[in-house]
Tab-separated table of C-alpha atoms and ligand atoms in Angstrom:
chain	number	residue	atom	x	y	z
A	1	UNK	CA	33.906	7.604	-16.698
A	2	UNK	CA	37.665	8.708	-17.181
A	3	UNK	CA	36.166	12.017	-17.866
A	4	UNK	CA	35.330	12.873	-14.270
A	5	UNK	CA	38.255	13.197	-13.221
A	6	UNK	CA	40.065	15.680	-12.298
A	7	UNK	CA	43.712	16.124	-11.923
A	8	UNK	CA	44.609	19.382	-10.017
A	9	UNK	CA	48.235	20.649	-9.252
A	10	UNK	CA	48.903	22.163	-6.818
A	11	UNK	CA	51.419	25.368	-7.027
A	12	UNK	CA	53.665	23.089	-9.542
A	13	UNK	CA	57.052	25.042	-9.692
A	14	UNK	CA	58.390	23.343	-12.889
A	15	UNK	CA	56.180	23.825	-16.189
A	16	UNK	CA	58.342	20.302	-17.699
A	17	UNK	CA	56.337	18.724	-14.664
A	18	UNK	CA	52.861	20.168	-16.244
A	19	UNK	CA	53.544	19.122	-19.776
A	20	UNK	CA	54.945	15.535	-18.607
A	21	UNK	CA	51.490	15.547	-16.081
A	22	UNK	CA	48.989	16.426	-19.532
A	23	UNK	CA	50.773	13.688	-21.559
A	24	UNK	CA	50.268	11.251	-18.419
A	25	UNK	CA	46.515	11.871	-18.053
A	26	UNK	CA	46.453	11.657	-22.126
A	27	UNK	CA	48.178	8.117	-22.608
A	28	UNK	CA	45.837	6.898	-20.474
A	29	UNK	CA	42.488	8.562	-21.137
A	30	UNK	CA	42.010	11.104	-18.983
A	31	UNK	CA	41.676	14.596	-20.092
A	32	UNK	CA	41.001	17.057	-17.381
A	33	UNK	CA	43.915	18.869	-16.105
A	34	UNK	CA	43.658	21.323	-13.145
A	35	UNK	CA	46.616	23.992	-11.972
A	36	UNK	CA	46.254	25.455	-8.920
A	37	UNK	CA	48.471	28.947	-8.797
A	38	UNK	CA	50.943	27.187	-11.005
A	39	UNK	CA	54.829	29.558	-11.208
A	40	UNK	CA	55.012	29.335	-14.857
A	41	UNK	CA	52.037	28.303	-17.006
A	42	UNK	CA	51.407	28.979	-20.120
A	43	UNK	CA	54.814	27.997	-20.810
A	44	UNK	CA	57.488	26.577	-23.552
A	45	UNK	CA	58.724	23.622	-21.464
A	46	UNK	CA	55.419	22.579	-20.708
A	47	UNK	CA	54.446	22.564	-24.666
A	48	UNK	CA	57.458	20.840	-25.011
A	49	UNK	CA	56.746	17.888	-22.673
A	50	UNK	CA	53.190	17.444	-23.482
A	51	UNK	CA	54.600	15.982	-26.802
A	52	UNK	CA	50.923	15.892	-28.449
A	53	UNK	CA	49.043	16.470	-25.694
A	54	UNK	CA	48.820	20.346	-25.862
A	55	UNK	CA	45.133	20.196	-25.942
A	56	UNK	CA	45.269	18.980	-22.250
A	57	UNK	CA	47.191	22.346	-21.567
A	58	UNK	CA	45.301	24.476	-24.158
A	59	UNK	CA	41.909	23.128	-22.165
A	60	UNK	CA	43.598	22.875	-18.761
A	61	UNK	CA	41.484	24.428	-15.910
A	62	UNK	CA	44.308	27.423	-14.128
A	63	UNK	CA	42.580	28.499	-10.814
A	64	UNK	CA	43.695	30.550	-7.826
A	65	UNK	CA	42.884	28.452	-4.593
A	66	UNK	CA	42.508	24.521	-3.977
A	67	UNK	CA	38.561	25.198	-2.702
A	68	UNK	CA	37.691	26.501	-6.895
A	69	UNK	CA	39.408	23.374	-8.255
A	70	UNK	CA	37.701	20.975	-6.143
A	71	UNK	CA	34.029	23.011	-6.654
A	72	UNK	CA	31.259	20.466	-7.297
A	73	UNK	CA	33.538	17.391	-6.497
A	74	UNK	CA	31.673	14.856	-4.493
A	75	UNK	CA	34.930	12.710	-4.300
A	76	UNK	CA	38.473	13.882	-3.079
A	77	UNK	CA	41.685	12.281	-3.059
A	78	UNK	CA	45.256	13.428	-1.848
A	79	UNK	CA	48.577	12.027	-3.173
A	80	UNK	CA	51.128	12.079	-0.652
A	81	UNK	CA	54.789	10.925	-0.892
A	82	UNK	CA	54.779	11.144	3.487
A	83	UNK	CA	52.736	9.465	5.637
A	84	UNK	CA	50.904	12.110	7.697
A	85	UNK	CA	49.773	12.369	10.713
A	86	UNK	CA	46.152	12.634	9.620
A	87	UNK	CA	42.517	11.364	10.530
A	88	UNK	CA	42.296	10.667	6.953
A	89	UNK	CA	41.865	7.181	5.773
A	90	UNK	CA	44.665	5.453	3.088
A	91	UNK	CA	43.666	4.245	0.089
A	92	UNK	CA	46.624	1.796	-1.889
A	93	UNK	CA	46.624	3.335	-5.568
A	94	UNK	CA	44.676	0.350	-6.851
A	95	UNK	CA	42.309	1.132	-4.082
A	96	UNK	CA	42.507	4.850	-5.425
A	97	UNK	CA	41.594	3.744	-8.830
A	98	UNK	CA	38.436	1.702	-7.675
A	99	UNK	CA	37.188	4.215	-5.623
A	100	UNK	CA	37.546	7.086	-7.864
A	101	UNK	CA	35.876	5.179	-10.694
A	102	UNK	CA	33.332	3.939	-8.515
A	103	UNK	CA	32.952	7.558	-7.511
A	104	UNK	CA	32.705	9.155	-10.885
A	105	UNK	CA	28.981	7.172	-11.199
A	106	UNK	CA	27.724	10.249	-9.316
A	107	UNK	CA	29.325	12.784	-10.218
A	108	UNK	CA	33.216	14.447	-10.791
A	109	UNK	CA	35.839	13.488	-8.658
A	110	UNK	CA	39.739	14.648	-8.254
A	111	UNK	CA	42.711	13.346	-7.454
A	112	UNK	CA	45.009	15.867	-6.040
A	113	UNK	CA	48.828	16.292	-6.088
A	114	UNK	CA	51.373	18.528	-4.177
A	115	UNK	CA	54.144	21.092	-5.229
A	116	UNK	CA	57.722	19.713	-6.124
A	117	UNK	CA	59.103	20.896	-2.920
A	118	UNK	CA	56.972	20.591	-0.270
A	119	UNK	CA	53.994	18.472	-1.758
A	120	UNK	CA	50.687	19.120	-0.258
A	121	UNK	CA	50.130	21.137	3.358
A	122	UNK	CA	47.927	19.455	5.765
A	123	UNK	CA	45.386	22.227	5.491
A	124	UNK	CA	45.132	21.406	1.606
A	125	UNK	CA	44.581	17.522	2.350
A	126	UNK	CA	42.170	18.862	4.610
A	127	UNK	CA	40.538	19.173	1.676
A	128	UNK	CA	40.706	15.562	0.751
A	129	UNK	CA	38.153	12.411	2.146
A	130	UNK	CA	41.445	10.306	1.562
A	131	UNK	CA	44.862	10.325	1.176
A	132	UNK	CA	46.859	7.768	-0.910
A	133	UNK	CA	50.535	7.039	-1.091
A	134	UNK	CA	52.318	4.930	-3.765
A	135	UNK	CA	54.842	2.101	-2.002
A	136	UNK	CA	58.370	3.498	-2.368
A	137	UNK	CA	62.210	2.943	-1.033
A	138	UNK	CA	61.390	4.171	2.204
A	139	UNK	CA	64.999	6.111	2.007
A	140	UNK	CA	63.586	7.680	-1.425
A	141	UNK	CA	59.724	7.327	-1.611
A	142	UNK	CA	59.066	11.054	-3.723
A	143	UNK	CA	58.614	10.496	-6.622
A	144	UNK	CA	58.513	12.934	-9.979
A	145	UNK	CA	55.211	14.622	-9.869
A	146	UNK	CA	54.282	13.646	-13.163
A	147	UNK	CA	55.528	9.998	-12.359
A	148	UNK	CA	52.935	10.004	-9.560
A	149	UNK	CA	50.223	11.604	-11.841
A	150	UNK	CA	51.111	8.412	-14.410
A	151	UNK	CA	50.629	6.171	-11.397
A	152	UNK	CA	47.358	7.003	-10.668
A	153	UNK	CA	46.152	7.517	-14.326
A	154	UNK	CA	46.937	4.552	-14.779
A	155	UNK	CA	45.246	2.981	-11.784
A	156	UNK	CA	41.862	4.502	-13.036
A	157	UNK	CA	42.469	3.096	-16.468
A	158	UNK	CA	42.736	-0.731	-15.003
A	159	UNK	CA	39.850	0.018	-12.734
A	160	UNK	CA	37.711	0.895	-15.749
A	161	UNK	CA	39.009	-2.769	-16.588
A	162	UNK	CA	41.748	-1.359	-19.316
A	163	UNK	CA	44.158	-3.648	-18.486
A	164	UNK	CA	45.736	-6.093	-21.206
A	165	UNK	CA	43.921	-9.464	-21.554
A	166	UNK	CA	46.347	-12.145	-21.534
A	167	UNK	CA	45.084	-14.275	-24.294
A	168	UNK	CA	48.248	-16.708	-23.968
A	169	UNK	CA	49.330	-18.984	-21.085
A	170	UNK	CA	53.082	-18.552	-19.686
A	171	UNK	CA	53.678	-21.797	-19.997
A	172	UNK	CA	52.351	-22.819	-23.358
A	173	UNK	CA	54.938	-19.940	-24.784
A	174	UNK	CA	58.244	-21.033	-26.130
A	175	UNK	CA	61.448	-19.851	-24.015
A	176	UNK	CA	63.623	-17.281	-25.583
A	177	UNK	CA	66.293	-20.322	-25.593
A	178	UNK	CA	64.123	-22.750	-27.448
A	179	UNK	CA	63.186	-20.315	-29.672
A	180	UNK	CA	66.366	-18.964	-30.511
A	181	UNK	CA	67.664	-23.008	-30.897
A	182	UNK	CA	64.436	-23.326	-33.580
A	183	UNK	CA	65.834	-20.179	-35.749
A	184	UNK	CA	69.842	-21.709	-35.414
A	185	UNK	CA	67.974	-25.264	-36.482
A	186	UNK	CA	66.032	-24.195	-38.961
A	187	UNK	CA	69.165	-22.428	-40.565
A	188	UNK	CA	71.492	-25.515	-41.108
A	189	UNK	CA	68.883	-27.462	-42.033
A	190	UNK	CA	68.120	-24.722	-45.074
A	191	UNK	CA	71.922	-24.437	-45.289
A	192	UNK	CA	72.198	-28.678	-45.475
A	193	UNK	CA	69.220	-28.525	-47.996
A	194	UNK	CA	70.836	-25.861	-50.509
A	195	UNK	CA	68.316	-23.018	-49.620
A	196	UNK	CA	70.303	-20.726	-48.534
A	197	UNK	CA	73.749	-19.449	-49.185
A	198	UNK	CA	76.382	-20.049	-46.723
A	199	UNK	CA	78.008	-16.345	-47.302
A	200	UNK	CA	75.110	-15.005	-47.577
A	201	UNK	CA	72.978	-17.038	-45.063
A	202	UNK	CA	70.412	-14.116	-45.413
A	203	UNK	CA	69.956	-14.484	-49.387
A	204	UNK	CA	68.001	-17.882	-50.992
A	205	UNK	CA	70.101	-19.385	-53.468
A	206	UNK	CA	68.752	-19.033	-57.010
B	301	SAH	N1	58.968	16.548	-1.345
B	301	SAH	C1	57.566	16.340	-1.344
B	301	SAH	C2	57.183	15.426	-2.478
B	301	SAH	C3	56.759	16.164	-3.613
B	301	SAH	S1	56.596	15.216	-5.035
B	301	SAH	C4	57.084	15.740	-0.067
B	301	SAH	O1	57.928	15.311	0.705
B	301	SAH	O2	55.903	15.677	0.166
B	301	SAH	C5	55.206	16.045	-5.754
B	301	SAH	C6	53.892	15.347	-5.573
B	301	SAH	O3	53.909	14.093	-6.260
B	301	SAH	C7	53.501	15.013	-4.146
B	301	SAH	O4	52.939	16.092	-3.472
B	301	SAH	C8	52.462	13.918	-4.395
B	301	SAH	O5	51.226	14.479	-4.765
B	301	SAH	C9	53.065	13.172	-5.583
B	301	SAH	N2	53.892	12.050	-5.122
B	301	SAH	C10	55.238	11.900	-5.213
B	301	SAH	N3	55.633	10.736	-4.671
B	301	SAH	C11	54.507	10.127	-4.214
B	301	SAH	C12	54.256	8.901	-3.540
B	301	SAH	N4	55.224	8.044	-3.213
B	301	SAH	N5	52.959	8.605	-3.252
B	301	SAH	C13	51.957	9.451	-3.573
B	301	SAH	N6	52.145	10.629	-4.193
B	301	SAH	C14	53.401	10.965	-4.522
Protein backbone atom coordinates (compact mmCIF):
# COMPACT_ATOMS: atom_id res chain seq x y z
CA UNK A 1 0.00 0.00 0.00
CA UNK A 2 3.27 2.18 -0.35
CA UNK A 3 1.34 3.91 -2.98
CA UNK A 4 -0.92 5.87 -0.66
CA UNK A 5 1.24 7.78 0.53
CA UNK A 6 1.91 10.90 0.24
CA UNK A 7 4.94 12.90 0.93
CA UNK A 8 4.24 16.71 0.86
CA UNK A 9 6.90 19.53 1.42
CA UNK A 10 6.24 22.10 2.69
CA UNK A 11 7.77 25.57 1.20
CA UNK A 12 11.27 23.53 0.78
CA UNK A 13 13.87 26.39 0.18
CA UNK A 14 16.65 24.14 -1.27
CA UNK A 15 15.73 22.15 -4.62
CA UNK A 16 19.11 19.54 -3.54
CA UNK A 17 16.61 18.83 -0.54
CA UNK A 18 13.69 17.87 -3.23
CA UNK A 19 15.84 15.73 -5.43
CA UNK A 20 17.59 13.96 -2.26
CA UNK A 21 13.57 13.71 -0.80
CA UNK A 22 12.34 11.85 -4.54
CA UNK A 23 15.37 9.48 -4.38
CA UNK A 24 14.40 8.74 -0.57
CA UNK A 25 10.74 7.88 -1.26
CA UNK A 26 12.20 5.86 -4.48
CA UNK A 27 14.82 3.52 -2.63
CA UNK A 28 12.25 2.56 -0.63
CA UNK A 29 9.06 2.24 -2.67
CA UNK A 30 7.22 5.04 -2.38
CA UNK A 31 6.44 7.19 -5.26
CA UNK A 32 4.24 10.09 -4.51
CA UNK A 33 5.94 13.29 -3.96
CA UNK A 34 4.02 16.47 -2.93
CA UNK A 35 5.58 20.32 -2.92
CA UNK A 36 3.79 22.71 -1.29
CA UNK A 37 4.86 26.44 -2.72
CA UNK A 38 8.32 25.04 -3.13
CA UNK A 39 11.28 28.41 -3.93
CA UNK A 40 12.82 26.67 -6.75
CA UNK A 41 11.18 23.68 -8.46
CA UNK A 42 11.56 22.57 -11.49
CA UNK A 43 15.12 22.85 -10.92
CA UNK A 44 18.86 21.56 -11.92
CA UNK A 45 19.97 20.65 -8.38
CA UNK A 46 16.99 18.82 -7.76
CA UNK A 47 17.55 16.64 -11.16
CA UNK A 48 20.81 16.32 -9.97
CA UNK A 49 20.07 14.74 -6.56
CA UNK A 50 17.28 12.58 -7.60
CA UNK A 51 20.11 10.49 -9.27
CA UNK A 52 17.43 8.20 -11.20
CA UNK A 53 14.60 9.14 -9.59
CA UNK A 54 13.48 12.06 -11.90
CA UNK A 55 10.24 10.42 -12.52
CA UNK A 56 9.34 11.16 -8.81
CA UNK A 57 9.97 14.93 -9.76
CA UNK A 58 8.67 14.70 -13.38
CA UNK A 59 5.24 13.15 -11.60
CA UNK A 60 5.60 15.16 -8.38
CA UNK A 61 2.28 16.82 -7.27
CA UNK A 62 3.42 21.15 -6.97
CA UNK A 63 0.40 22.80 -5.15
CA UNK A 64 -0.19 26.23 -3.64
CA UNK A 65 -1.55 25.68 0.02
CA UNK A 66 -1.12 22.67 2.61
CA UNK A 67 -5.29 22.19 2.60
CA UNK A 68 -4.90 20.99 -1.70
CA UNK A 69 -2.07 18.58 -0.79
CA UNK A 70 -3.76 16.93 1.95
CA UNK A 71 -7.39 16.84 -0.22
CA UNK A 72 -9.01 13.41 0.17
CA UNK A 73 -6.47 12.23 2.91
CA UNK A 74 -8.23 10.36 5.61
CA UNK A 75 -4.83 10.05 7.51
CA UNK A 76 -2.38 12.97 8.48
CA UNK A 77 0.90 13.00 9.94
CA UNK A 78 3.38 15.90 10.92
CA UNK A 79 7.19 15.52 11.18
CA UNK A 80 8.56 17.73 13.66
CA UNK A 81 12.23 18.18 14.73
CA UNK A 82 10.59 20.32 18.19
CA UNK A 83 8.40 19.12 20.51
CA UNK A 84 5.35 21.41 20.43
CA UNK A 85 3.18 22.52 22.56
CA UNK A 86 0.26 20.78 20.89
CA UNK A 87 -3.02 18.70 21.70
CA UNK A 88 -1.75 16.45 19.12
CA UNK A 89 -0.83 12.97 19.99
CA UNK A 90 3.08 11.52 19.23
CA UNK A 91 3.57 8.80 17.27
CA UNK A 92 7.56 7.16 17.51
CA UNK A 93 8.49 6.73 13.65
CA UNK A 94 7.96 2.99 13.90
CA UNK A 95 4.64 3.90 15.33
CA UNK A 96 4.36 6.34 12.22
CA UNK A 97 5.05 3.56 9.89
CA UNK A 98 2.31 1.18 11.40
CA UNK A 99 -0.18 3.60 11.49
CA UNK A 100 0.22 5.03 8.14
CA UNK A 101 0.22 1.56 6.58
CA UNK A 102 -2.54 0.52 8.60
CA UNK A 103 -4.15 3.71 7.37
CA UNK A 104 -3.56 3.36 3.69
CA UNK A 105 -6.29 0.14 3.88
CA UNK A 106 -8.88 2.93 3.51
CA UNK A 107 -7.75 5.19 1.66
CA UNK A 108 -4.47 7.83 0.95
CA UNK A 109 -2.64 9.08 3.68
CA UNK A 110 0.42 11.76 4.05
CA UNK A 111 3.13 12.28 5.94
CA UNK A 112 4.05 15.86 6.11
CA UNK A 113 7.39 17.72 6.50
CA UNK A 114 8.43 21.38 7.28
CA UNK A 115 10.65 24.07 5.49
CA UNK A 116 14.53 24.02 6.14
CA UNK A 117 14.32 26.96 8.35
CA UNK A 118 11.53 27.04 10.31
CA UNK A 119 9.92 23.48 9.74
CA UNK A 120 6.25 23.34 10.04
CA UNK A 121 3.94 26.35 11.79
CA UNK A 122 1.52 25.20 14.30
CA UNK A 123 -1.36 26.26 12.11
CA UNK A 124 0.01 23.76 9.34
CA UNK A 125 0.23 20.77 11.99
CA UNK A 126 -3.09 21.88 12.68
CA UNK A 127 -3.58 20.15 9.83
CA UNK A 128 -2.18 16.93 11.08
CA UNK A 129 -4.18 14.01 13.51
CA UNK A 130 -0.48 13.40 14.76
CA UNK A 131 2.72 14.62 15.03
CA UNK A 132 5.91 12.45 15.07
CA UNK A 133 9.46 13.27 15.96
CA UNK A 134 12.56 11.11 15.24
CA UNK A 135 14.90 10.67 18.67
CA UNK A 136 17.85 13.04 18.22
CA UNK A 137 20.96 14.75 20.28
CA UNK A 138 18.75 16.85 22.11
CA UNK A 139 21.57 19.77 21.52
CA UNK A 140 21.14 18.91 17.60
CA UNK A 141 17.83 16.98 16.97
CA UNK A 142 17.06 18.74 13.09
CA UNK A 143 17.84 16.81 10.94
CA UNK A 144 18.34 17.20 6.84
CA UNK A 145 14.91 17.26 5.43
CA UNK A 146 15.51 14.63 3.11
CA UNK A 147 17.26 12.59 5.99
CA UNK A 148 13.92 12.80 7.82
CA UNK A 149 11.90 11.96 4.61
CA UNK A 150 14.43 8.62 4.42
CA UNK A 151 13.47 7.99 8.03
CA UNK A 152 10.06 7.66 7.60
CA UNK A 153 10.17 5.94 4.11
CA UNK A 154 11.78 3.69 5.51
CA UNK A 155 9.58 3.10 8.53
CA UNK A 156 6.61 2.39 6.08
CA UNK A 157 8.75 -0.03 4.15
CA UNK A 158 9.42 -2.32 7.49
CA UNK A 159 5.82 -1.87 8.44
CA UNK A 160 4.77 -3.38 5.12
CA UNK A 161 7.16 -6.16 6.67
CA UNK A 162 10.25 -5.15 4.14
CA UNK A 163 12.69 -5.63 6.49
CA UNK A 164 15.70 -8.16 5.89
CA UNK A 165 15.05 -11.74 7.14
CA UNK A 166 17.90 -12.89 9.04
CA UNK A 167 18.29 -16.34 7.74
CA UNK A 168 21.63 -16.85 9.89
CA UNK A 169 22.14 -16.93 13.68
CA UNK A 170 24.90 -14.45 15.24
CA UNK A 171 26.36 -16.93 16.87
CA UNK A 172 26.64 -19.79 14.45
CA UNK A 173 28.75 -17.09 12.16
CA UNK A 174 32.48 -17.23 12.23
CA UNK A 175 34.30 -14.05 13.87
CA UNK A 176 36.17 -11.83 11.55
CA UNK A 177 39.33 -13.18 13.68
CA UNK A 178 38.67 -16.82 13.12
CA UNK A 179 38.01 -16.26 9.80
CA UNK A 180 40.83 -14.27 8.92
CA UNK A 181 43.15 -17.14 11.05
CA UNK A 182 41.30 -19.91 8.47
CA UNK A 183 42.54 -17.81 5.21
CA UNK A 184 46.41 -17.26 7.02
CA UNK A 185 46.01 -21.33 7.78
CA UNK A 186 44.89 -22.37 4.83
CA UNK A 187 47.84 -20.42 3.09
CA UNK A 188 50.90 -22.18 4.74
CA UNK A 189 49.38 -25.20 4.60
CA UNK A 190 49.10 -24.69 0.48
CA UNK A 191 52.52 -23.03 0.81
CA UNK A 192 53.90 -26.38 3.03
CA UNK A 193 52.10 -28.59 0.37
CA UNK A 194 53.78 -26.95 -2.87
CA UNK A 195 50.48 -25.30 -4.14
CA UNK A 196 51.30 -22.18 -4.16
CA UNK A 197 54.31 -20.07 -4.80
CA UNK A 198 55.93 -18.38 -2.00
CA UNK A 199 56.67 -15.03 -4.22
CA UNK A 200 53.83 -15.25 -5.69
CA UNK A 201 51.52 -16.60 -2.88
CA UNK A 202 48.60 -15.47 -5.22
CA UNK A 203 49.72 -17.73 -8.35
CA UNK A 204 49.40 -21.95 -8.13
CA UNK A 205 52.55 -23.41 -8.97
CA UNK A 206 52.53 -25.27 -12.29
N1 LIG B 1 14.73 24.14 12.00
C1 LIG B 1 13.52 23.41 11.87
C2 LIG B 1 13.82 22.02 11.38
C3 LIG B 1 13.66 21.93 9.97
S1 LIG B 1 14.26 20.47 9.30
C4 LIG B 1 12.78 23.31 13.16
O1 LIG B 1 13.37 23.66 14.17
O2 LIG B 1 11.65 22.89 13.18
C5 LIG B 1 13.06 20.24 8.02
C6 LIG B 1 11.99 19.24 8.32
O3 LIG B 1 12.57 17.94 8.45
C7 LIG B 1 11.21 19.46 9.60
O4 LIG B 1 10.19 20.39 9.46
C8 LIG B 1 10.65 18.05 9.82
O5 LIG B 1 9.53 17.83 8.99
C9 LIG B 1 11.80 17.17 9.36
N2 LIG B 1 12.66 16.81 10.50
C10 LIG B 1 13.94 17.20 10.74
N3 LIG B 1 14.40 16.67 11.89
C11 LIG B 1 13.37 15.94 12.40
C12 LIG B 1 13.21 15.16 13.58
N4 LIG B 1 14.18 15.02 14.49
N5 LIG B 1 12.02 14.53 13.75
C13 LIG B 1 11.02 14.66 12.85
N6 LIG B 1 11.12 15.39 11.73
C14 LIG B 1 12.28 16.02 11.50
Amino acid sequence: MLNRIRIVLVATSHPGNIGSAARALKTMGLSRLYLVTPKKFPHLKAKELAAGADDLLDNAIVVDSLKTALAGCQFVVGASARPRDLSLPGLTPRECGEHVIQATQKGDVAIVFGREHAGLTNTELQHCQYHTMIPANPDYSSLNLAAAVQIFCYECRVAMGGSIEVTTELDAVASHDEVTHFFDHLEQALLRAEVINPVAPNKILP
